[in-house]
XYZ file of C-alpha atoms in Angstrom:
112
model
C -34.166 117.916 87.338
C -33.657 120.422 84.580
C -37.074 122.087 84.927
C -36.625 122.668 88.683
C -33.169 124.114 88.055
C -34.588 126.318 85.294
C -37.302 127.683 87.583
C -34.698 128.493 90.240
C -32.527 130.335 87.704
C -35.302 132.178 85.851
C -34.862 129.884 82.850
C -38.091 127.892 82.989
C -40.220 126.933 80.004
C -42.621 129.720 81.006
C -39.746 132.242 81.099
C -38.686 131.163 77.599
C -42.259 131.494 76.348
C -42.651 134.992 77.797
C -39.326 136.037 76.204
C -40.459 134.508 72.878
C -37.493 132.145 72.906
C -36.977 128.434 72.520
C -33.928 126.527 73.737
C -33.716 123.285 71.755
C -31.133 120.641 72.548
C -28.333 120.669 69.994
C -26.111 118.163 71.768
C -26.908 115.346 74.194
C -24.338 112.945 75.625
C -24.738 110.110 78.164
C -22.184 107.791 79.771
C -23.561 104.711 81.492
C -21.506 103.601 84.505
C -23.610 101.107 86.470
C -26.972 99.510 85.743
C -30.218 100.411 87.495
C -32.953 97.844 88.060
C -36.439 98.702 86.871
C -37.743 99.128 90.448
C -34.606 100.808 91.830
C -34.890 104.350 93.176
C -32.285 106.924 92.200
C -31.481 110.626 92.401
C -30.860 112.964 89.472
C -28.497 115.863 90.156
C -28.621 118.670 87.593
C -25.905 121.324 87.351
C -25.833 124.405 85.122
C -22.278 124.986 83.841
C -21.041 128.539 83.298
C -20.571 129.575 79.675
C -19.997 133.070 78.264
C -21.790 132.188 75.024
C -25.470 132.400 74.110
C -26.165 128.827 75.210
C -27.010 126.629 78.170
C -24.649 123.844 79.206
C -26.125 121.425 81.727
C -24.580 118.376 83.395
C -26.607 115.473 84.763
C -25.651 112.819 87.306
C -27.852 109.819 88.088
C -26.938 108.440 91.501
C -27.959 105.102 92.947
C -29.201 105.052 96.558
C -25.773 103.796 97.694
C -24.269 106.995 96.220
C -22.592 105.300 93.271
C -22.828 106.879 89.847
C -25.187 105.067 87.479
C -24.959 107.539 84.592
C -23.647 110.984 83.762
C -24.112 113.251 80.829
C -24.534 116.726 79.502
C -26.692 118.755 77.162
C -26.091 121.903 75.137
C -29.000 124.188 74.233
C -29.002 127.207 71.932
C -31.556 130.009 71.929
C -33.943 130.445 68.993
C -36.051 133.572 68.474
C -39.655 132.402 68.048
C -40.607 135.161 65.598
C -37.636 134.935 63.242
C -36.678 131.303 63.780
C -33.040 132.418 63.930
C -30.406 131.254 66.401
C -29.528 133.982 68.888
C -25.851 134.929 68.583
C -25.975 137.082 71.707
C -27.154 136.101 75.151
C -30.832 136.886 75.725
C -31.850 139.132 78.621
C -33.160 136.242 80.731
C -29.764 134.489 80.521
C -27.935 137.706 81.427
C -30.245 138.120 84.436
C -29.432 134.554 85.504
C -25.700 135.264 85.143
C -25.957 138.395 87.317
C -27.691 136.394 90.052
C -25.085 133.635 89.665
C -22.201 136.092 90.068
C -23.949 137.522 93.142
C -23.841 134.059 94.730
C -27.520 133.140 94.450
C -26.757 129.660 93.103
C -24.312 127.939 95.415
C -24.656 124.557 93.697
C -23.993 125.801 90.175
C -20.667 125.021 88.556
C -18.409 127.758 87.216
């Protein structure tokens, strides 16, 4: 899910902590397409969506074992400086590093 994707991109919770940043959710949207039973197994696909701003846009897809879409959604996260408590208006260094790797082709499954 999102944490595994974050680790791959250098945007894990630990990376945020070391950079003295937080990335709270400011928007969360879900569309339900098909029901899942309580005991039903499923797959969550997480995709980071390119954005030039100082934010993270992530899409989520919950797939049933037959490949059908059970739910989809997205989140938007902004960066907050831990010391000042202020929203970052410019992209932090760890996001810029992720973008450089993305442009170099390190993340084939990411959406641009």
